[in-house]
Each structure stands twice: as structure tokens, then as C-alpha cells.
Short mmCIF file of C-alpha atoms in Angstrom, two decimals:
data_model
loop_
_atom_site.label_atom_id
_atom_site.label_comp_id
_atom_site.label_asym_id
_atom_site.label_seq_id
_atom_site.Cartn_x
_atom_site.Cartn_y
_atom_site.Cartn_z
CA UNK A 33 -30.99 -20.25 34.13
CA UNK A 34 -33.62 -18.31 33.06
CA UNK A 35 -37.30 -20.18 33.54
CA UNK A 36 -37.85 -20.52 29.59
CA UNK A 37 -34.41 -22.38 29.29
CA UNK A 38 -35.15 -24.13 32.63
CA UNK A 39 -38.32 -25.73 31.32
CA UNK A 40 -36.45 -26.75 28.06
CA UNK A 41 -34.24 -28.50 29.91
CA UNK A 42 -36.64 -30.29 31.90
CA UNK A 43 -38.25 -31.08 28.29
CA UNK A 44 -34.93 -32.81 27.65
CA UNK A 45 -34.49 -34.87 30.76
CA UNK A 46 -37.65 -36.33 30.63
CA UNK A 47 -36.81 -36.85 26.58
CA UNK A 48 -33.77 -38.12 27.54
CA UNK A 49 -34.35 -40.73 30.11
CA UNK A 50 -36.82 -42.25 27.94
CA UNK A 51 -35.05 -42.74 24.44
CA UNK A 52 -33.84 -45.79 23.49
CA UNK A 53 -30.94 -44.78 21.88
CA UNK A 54 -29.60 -43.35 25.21
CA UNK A 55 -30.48 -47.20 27.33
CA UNK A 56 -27.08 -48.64 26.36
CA UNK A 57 -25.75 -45.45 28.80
CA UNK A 58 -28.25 -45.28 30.87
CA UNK A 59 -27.90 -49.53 31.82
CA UNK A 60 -23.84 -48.85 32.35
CA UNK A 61 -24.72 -46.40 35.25
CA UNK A 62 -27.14 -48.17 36.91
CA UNK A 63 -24.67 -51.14 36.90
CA UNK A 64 -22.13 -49.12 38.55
CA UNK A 65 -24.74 -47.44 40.64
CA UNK A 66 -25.19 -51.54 42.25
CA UNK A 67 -21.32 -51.76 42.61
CA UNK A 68 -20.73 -48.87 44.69
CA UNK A 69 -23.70 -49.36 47.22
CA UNK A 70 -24.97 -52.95 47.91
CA UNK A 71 -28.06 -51.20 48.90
CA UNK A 72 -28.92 -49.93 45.44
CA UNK A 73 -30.63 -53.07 44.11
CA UNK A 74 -31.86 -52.91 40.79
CA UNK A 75 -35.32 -52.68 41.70
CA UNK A 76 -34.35 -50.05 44.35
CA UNK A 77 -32.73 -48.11 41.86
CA UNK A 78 -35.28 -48.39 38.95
CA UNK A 79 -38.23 -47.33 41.62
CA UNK A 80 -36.01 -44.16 42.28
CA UNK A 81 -35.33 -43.31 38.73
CA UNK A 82 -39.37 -43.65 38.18
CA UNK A 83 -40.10 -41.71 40.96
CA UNK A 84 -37.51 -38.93 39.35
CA UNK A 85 -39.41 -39.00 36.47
CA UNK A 86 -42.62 -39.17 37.44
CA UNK A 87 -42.27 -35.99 39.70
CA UNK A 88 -39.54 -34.07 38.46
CA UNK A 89 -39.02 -34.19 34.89
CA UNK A 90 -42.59 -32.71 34.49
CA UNK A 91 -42.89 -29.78 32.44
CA UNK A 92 -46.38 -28.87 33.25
CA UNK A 93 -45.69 -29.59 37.16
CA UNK A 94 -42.88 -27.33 36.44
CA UNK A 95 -44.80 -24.13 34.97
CA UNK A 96 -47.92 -24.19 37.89
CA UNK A 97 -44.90 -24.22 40.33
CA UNK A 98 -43.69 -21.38 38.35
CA UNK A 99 -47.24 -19.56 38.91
CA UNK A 100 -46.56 -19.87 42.47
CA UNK A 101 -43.32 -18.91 42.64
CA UNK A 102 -42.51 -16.71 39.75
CA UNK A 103 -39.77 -14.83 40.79
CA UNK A 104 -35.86 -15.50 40.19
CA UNK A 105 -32.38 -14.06 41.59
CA UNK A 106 -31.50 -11.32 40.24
CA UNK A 107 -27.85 -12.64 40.96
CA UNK A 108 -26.32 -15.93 40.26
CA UNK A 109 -24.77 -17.05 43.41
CA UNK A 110 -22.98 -20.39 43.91
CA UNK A 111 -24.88 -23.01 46.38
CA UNK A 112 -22.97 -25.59 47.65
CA UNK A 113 -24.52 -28.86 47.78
CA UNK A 114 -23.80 -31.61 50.05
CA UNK A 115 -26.32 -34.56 49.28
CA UNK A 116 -27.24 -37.86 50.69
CA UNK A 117 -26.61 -40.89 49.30
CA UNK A 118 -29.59 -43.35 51.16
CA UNK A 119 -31.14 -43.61 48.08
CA UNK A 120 -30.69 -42.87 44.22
CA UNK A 121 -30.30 -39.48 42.97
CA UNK A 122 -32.20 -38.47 46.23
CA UNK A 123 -30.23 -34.95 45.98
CA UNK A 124 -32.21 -34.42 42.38
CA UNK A 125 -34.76 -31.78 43.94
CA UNK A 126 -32.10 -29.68 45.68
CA UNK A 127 -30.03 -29.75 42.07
CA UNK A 128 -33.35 -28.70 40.16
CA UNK A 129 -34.52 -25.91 42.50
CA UNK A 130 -30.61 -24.04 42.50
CA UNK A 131 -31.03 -24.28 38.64
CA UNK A 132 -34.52 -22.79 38.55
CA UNK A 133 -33.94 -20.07 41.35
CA UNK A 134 -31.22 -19.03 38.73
CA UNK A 135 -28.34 -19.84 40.60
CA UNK A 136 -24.88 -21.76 39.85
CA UNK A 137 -25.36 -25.56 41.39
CA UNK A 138 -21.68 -26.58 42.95
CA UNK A 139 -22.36 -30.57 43.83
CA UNK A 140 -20.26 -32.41 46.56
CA UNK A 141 -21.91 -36.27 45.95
CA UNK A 142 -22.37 -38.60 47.74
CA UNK A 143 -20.11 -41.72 47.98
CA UNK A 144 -23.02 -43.86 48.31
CA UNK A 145 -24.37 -42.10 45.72
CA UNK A 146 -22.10 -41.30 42.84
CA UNK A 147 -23.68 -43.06 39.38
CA UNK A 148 -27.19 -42.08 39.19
CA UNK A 149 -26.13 -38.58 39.98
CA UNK A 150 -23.13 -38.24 37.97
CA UNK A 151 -26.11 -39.71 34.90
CA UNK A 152 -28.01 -36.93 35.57
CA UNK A 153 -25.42 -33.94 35.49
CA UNK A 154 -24.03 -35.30 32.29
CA UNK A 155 -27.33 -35.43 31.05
CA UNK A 156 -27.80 -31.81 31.80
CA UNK A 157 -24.71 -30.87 30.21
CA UNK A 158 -25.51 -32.72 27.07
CA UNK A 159 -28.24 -30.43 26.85
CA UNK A 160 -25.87 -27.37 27.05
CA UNK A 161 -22.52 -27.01 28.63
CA UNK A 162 -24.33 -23.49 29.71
CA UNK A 163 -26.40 -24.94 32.40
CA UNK A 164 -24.64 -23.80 35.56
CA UNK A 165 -23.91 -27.12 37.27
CA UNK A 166 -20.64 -28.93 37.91
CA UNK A 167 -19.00 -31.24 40.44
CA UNK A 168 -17.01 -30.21 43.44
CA UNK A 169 -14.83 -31.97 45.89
CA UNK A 170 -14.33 -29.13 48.52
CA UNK A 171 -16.89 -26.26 48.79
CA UNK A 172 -14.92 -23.38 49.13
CA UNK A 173 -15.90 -19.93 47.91
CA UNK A 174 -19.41 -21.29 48.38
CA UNK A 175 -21.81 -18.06 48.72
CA UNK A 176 -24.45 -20.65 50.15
CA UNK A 177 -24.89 -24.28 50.91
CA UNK A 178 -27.97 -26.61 51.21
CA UNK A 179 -26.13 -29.38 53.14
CA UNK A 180 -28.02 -33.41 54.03
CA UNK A 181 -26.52 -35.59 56.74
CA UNK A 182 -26.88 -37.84 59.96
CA UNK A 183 -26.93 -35.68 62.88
CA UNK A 184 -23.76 -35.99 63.60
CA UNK A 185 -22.67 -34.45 60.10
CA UNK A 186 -25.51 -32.05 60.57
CA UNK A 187 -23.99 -30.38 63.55
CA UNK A 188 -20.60 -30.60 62.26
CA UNK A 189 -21.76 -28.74 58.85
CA UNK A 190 -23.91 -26.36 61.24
CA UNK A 191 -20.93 -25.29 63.06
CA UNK A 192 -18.26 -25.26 59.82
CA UNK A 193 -20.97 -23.22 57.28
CA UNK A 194 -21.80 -20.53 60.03
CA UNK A 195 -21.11 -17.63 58.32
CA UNK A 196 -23.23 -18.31 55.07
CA UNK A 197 -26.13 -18.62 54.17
CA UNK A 198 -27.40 -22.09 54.80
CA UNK A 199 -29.75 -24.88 55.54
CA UNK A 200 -28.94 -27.69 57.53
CA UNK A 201 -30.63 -31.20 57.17
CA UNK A 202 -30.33 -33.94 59.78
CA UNK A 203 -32.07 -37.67 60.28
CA UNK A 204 -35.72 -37.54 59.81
CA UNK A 205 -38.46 -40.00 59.58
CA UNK A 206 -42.13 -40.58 58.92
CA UNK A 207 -45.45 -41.83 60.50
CA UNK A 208 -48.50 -43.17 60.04
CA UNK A 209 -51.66 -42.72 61.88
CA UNK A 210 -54.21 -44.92 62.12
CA UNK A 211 -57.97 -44.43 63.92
CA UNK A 212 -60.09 -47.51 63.25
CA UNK A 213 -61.68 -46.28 59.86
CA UNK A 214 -59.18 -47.68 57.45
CA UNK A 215 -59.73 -50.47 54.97
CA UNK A 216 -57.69 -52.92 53.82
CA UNK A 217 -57.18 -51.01 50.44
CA UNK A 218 -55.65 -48.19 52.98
CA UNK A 219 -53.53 -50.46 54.43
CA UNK A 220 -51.90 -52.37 51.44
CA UNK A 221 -50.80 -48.62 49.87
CA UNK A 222 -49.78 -48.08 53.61
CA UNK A 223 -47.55 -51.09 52.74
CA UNK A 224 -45.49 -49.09 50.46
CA UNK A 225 -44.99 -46.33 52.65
CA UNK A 226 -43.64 -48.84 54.75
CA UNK A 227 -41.13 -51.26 52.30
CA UNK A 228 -40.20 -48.73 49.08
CA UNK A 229 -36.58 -48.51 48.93
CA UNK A 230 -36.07 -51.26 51.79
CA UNK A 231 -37.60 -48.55 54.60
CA UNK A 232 -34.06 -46.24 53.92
CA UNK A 233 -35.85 -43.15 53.12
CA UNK A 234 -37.21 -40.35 55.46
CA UNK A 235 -40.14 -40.47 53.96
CA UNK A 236 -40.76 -44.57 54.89
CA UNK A 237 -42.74 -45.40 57.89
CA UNK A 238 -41.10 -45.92 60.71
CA UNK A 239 -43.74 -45.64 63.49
CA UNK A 240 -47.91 -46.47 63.38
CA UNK A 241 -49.48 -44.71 65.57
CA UNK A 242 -53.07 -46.28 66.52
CA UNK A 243 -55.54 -46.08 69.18
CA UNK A 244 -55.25 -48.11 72.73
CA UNK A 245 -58.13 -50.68 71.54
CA UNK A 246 -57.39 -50.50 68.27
CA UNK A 247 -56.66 -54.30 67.12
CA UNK A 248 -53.45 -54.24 64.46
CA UNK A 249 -54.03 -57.84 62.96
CA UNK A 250 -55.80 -56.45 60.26
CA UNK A 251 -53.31 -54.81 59.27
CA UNK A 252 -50.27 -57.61 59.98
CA UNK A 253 -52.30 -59.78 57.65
CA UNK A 254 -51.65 -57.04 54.73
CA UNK A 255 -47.97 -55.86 55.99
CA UNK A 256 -47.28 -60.16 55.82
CA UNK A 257 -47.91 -60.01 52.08
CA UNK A 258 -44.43 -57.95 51.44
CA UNK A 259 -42.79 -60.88 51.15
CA UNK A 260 -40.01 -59.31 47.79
CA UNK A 261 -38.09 -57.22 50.73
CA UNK A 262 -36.45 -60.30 52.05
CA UNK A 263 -34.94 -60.78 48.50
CA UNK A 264 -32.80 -57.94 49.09
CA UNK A 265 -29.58 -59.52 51.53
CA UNK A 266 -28.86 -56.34 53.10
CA UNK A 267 -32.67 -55.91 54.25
CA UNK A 268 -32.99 -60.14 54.89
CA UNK A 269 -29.82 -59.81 57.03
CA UNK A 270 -31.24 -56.84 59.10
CA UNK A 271 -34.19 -58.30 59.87
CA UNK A 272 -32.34 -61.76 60.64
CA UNK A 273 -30.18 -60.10 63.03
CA UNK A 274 -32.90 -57.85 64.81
CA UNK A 275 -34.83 -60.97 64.88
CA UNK A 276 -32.20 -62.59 67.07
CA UNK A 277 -31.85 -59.83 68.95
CA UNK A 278 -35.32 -59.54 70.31
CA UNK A 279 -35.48 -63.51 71.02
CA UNK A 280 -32.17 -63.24 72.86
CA UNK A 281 -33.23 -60.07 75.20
CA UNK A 282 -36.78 -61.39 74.99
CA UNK A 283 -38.12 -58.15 74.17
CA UNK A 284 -41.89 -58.69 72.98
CA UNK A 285 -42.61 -58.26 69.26
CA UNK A 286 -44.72 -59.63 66.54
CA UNK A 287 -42.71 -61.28 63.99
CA UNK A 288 -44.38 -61.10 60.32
CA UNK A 289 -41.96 -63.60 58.72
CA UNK A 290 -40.69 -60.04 56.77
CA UNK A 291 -40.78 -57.13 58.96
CA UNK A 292 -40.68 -56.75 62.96
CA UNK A 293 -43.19 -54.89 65.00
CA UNK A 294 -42.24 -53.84 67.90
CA UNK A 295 -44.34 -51.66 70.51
CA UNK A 296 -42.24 -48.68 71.21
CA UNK A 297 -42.04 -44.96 72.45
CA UNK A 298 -39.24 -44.47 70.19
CA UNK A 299 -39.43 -43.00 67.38
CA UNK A 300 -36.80 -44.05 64.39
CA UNK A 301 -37.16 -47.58 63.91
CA UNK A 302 -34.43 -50.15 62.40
CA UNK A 303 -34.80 -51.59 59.39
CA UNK A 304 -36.72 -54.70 59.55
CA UNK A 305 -38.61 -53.37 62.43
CA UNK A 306 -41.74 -51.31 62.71
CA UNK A 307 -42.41 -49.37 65.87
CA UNK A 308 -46.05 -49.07 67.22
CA UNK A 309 -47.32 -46.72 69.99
CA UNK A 310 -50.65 -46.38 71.09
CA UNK A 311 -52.53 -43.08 72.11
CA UNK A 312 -54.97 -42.71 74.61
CA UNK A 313 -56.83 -39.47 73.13
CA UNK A 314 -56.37 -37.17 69.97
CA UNK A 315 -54.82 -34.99 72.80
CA UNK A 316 -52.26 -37.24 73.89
CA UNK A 317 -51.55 -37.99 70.09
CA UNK A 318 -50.81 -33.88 68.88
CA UNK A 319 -48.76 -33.70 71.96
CA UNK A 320 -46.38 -36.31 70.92
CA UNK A 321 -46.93 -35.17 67.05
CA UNK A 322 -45.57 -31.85 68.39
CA UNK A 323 -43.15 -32.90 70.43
CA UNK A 324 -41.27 -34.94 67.61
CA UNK A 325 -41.68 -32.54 64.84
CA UNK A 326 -37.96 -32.13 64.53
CA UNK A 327 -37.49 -35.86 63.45
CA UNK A 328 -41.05 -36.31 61.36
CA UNK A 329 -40.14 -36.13 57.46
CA UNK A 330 -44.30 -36.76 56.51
CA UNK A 331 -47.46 -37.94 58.59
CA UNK A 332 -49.43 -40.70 56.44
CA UNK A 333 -53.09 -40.80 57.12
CA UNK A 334 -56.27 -39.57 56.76
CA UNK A 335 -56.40 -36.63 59.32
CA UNK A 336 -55.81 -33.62 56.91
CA UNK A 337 -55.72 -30.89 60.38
CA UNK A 338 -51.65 -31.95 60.04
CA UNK A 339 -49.59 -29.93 58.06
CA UNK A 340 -47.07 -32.28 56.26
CA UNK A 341 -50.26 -34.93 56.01
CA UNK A 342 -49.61 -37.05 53.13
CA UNK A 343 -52.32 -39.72 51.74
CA UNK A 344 -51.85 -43.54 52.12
CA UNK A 345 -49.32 -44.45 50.09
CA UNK A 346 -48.08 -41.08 48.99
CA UNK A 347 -44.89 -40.86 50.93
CA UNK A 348 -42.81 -41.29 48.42
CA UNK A 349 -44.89 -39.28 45.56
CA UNK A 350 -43.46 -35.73 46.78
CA UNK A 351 -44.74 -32.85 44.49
CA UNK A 352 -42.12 -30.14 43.58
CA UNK A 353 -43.27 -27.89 46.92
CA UNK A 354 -43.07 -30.94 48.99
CA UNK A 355 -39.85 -29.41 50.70
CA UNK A 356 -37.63 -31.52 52.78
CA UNK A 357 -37.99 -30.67 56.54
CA UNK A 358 -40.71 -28.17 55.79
CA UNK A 359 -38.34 -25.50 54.54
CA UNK A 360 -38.96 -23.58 51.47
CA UNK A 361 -35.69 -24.56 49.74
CA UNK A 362 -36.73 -22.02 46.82
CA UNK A 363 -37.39 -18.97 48.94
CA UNK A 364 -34.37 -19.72 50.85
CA UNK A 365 -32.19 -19.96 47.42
CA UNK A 366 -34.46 -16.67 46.04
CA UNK A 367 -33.46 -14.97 49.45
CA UNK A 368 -29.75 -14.92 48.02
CA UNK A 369 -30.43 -11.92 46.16
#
């Protein structure tokens, strides 16, 4: 697409998701969205389609990305890809930056993830059957492919798209770190880097990082609050079950009454459970920042030397250059040429 009919259709999407005569629709997805994944809650799925909104449907957020990046194939190629399905139309910013890099969108979705998507695609074609986008069940003939999985997939799609063009995405995570000059204000928007979508996102908080003497009851006494998680059964009957677990290997934790902490040198955390590891020095701490930097999504905190540093509570408020694993998805699509 070129950018002027990009933007117009961004213009309509955030139109579209708005208007009440299109709720009826919109209502009959999100139903079916709950059906097919008894993770998708209604409140999970709302806070997604928000957050889709919010970041994405922007056409001013769209033009200053434009500034930055104002070139476009000069070939339409076809991308094949294969997105996640751990949350709602979490494979929206891989769709939107094939269609602005001018080049054809092939989709393989998710099973866990089939509504909210298929909503969006039809609402793309409503706004012309022109916009190069459709559905695929086997990506063959694919001149690249941006591909999302576990990292078992990931290896497996590593190994099978070899020849093309391609970026792989495995499990990541996110952290927080922590250094004794937070308030309480920090840590209840920490909160929600912590519990949005149930902790099933790679950009939830999976580890705290803090100081050796740093005392953590502060911030238990905020993280205690989050009592809404346990509404969802899925989330109550992981936290339940990891619960049990600890008692009956008597593995020391701190039990919140909603969330687990555990202290830990791993790194991906369960859900229901929050790792903490201490650090002796800033040293120590970049050493084991560096060492993970395959598996870290984001870093929430105040420290802005970090690269991928996002603000308390910002985790899941990516802008439009906020590229999953650090790669430029848009140069990599613009490098088809």
C-alpha cells in the first residue's frame, strides 16, 4: 500500500472500532474469541483491543513514524506470517508494518487466536478488498516470513524457512529493576507490568531484580492489592497448584494470597509466581542483564543507561518502533527490495 492509502486505512480502523453501528459485530467476535481460548477473558480481551487502539490505530503516531522511516519497497513481496496466539490480536503490529512497508501480508493465525484477528482483517477488507492481506493455511511460495513461537517452534521454523528471508521469534520475557528509590506510586503501575493479561505476555514481569538489603515488603503490600487476577480460573488454578507445589517440596516463598514470590536465579517465571534475585553491585547486575538478553522482551525501571528500558508501568504501552526482540521488523521487511 502506498503510505497515503496506508494512513486512510488506519483512519478507518480506528473509525471503525469505535462506531456503534459496527458493536453488534464487534460483541459476536469477542464472544467467540472467549470460546476458543479460556484464557481470553473478557476483560483480557477488552484490555488488548484498547491497547490496539490506543497504539496502533493512531494516525498521527503513524505519520512521525513515517518521518523516520520514509521509505517503501519498491516491490511487493509476500511475507508470511506465523503469529502467536498468548494474547488477542498480539500479531496486529507484524500485520500493520507488512502493509506499510508496501508488501502483500499472507497470515497463518493462530489457533488460540483466531476471532480478534479474523475482526481485524475483515475490517481491513471492508475498507477495500485492495489492501493486500488475506489468510493462509500453508505458507508456501512465501518470499519472506516473520514467524512467533515457543522455542521449540522457533527452531523448528529456523531450520524449515532457511532459505528465505526471515526472522525468527522465540519465548521472551521481561524485568524489573528496582534500587531503593521507588515510591509506592512506582510500584502500584509496576503492578500492571506484573498482572495485565494474567502475566501471559513477554512484555509482563517475570523477574524483580533488587538490591541484597533492599527490603521487598513495601512492595508485597502494593503487589497484595491485585486481588481481580484470581477471578480469572485459569490464573486462580495456577497459582493454586504452584501454591501446593512449593508447600509440598517446601521450597521457601512469600505467598501474597494472589501471586507467589519466589527467590530465584531463573529467569521465566510461572504464572502465579514472581521470581526475585538480588544483586550485589550494578556490576554484578549488567552482567546478568547481558547474559540473559536473549530471553529479556523489556527492562522496567528507572535506569535509562538500558536500551529496551521501559518506564513503570509501560510494558505493555509499546510505541510503533517498540520492535519485538529488538529487531527492526520494518527495515527487515524494507530490506526485501
Amino acid at each position: 500500500m502506498k503510505k497515503e492509502s496506508f494512513l486512510q486505512l488506519i483512519a478507518f480502523l480506528s473509525d471503525y472500532f469505535t462506531k456503534s453501528s459496527n458493536k453488534e459485530k464487534i460483541e459476536l467476535f469477542i464472544d467467540r474469541a472467549k470460546n476458543e481460548n479460556p484464557w481470553f477473558s473478557e476483560h483480557l480481551i477488552r484490555e488488548a483491543m484498547e491497547a490496539v487502539q490506543l497504539q496502533f490505530f493512531d494516525v498521527t503516531a503513524w505519520e512521525a513514524f513515517f518521518l523516520q522511516h520514509p521509505l517503501q519497497v519498491s516491490t511487493r513481496h509476500q511475507v508470511g506470517l506465523i503469529l502467536a496466539g498468548n494474547l488477542p490480536a498480539v500479531g496486529i503490529h507484524d500485520v500493520l508494518m507488512t502493509l506499510a512497508s508496501g508488501n502483500e501480508a499472507c497470515i497463518k493465525l493462530s489457533s488460540q487466536d483466531k476471532s480478534i484477528m479474523l475482526l481485524y482483517v475483515q475490517a481491513m477488507q471492508e475498507f477495500s478488498p485492495d489492501v493486500p492481506i488475506r489468510l493462509i493455511e500453508r505458507l508456501q511460495g512465501m518470499e519472506a516470513v516473520i514467524a512467533t513461537g515457543s522455542d521449540f517452534s522457533g527452531s523448528y521454523f529456523a531450520h524449515y524457512f532457511a532459505t528465505i528471508p526471515h526472522i525468527i521469534r522465540k519465548n521472551r520475557t521481561s524485568i524489573a529493576v528496582l534500587d531503593g528509590s521507588e515510591s509506592k506510586e512506582d510500584f502500584h503501575a509496576l503492578a500492571s507490568d506484573v498482572f495485565s493479561y494474567y502475566g501471559l505476555g513477554c512484555r509482563n514481569v517475570s523477574t524483580i531484580a533488587i538490591p541484597e538489603a533492599y527490603d521487598p515488603l513495601p512492595l508485597f503490600d502494593v503487589l497484595t492489592q491485585y486481588h481481580w487476577v484470581l477471578d480469572h480460573t485459569k490464573y486462580s488454578n495456577n497459582y493454586q497448584y504452584h501454591k501446593t507445589l512449593f508447600l509440598l517440596n517446601q521450597i521457601p516463598h512469600f505467598d501474597l494470597g494472589n501471586v507467589l514470590i519466589q527467590e530465584s536465579q531463573d529467569l521465566v517465571s510461572p504464572v502465579g509466581v514472581v521470581y526475585l534475585r538480588r544483586y550485589a553491585s550494578k556490576d554484578e547486575l549488567l552482567t546478568w542483564i547481558q547474559a540473559s538478553e536473549g530471553k529479556i522482551q523489556c527492562i522496567v525501571g528507572a535506569d535509562s543507561e538500558q536500551a529496551n528500558q521501559v518506564a513503570f508501568g509501560k510494558s505493555q504501552q509499546p510505541g510503533l518502533s517498540d520492535f519485538a526482540d529488538g529487531i527492526d521488523t520494518y527495515a527487515f521487511l524494507l530490506s526485501l527490495s
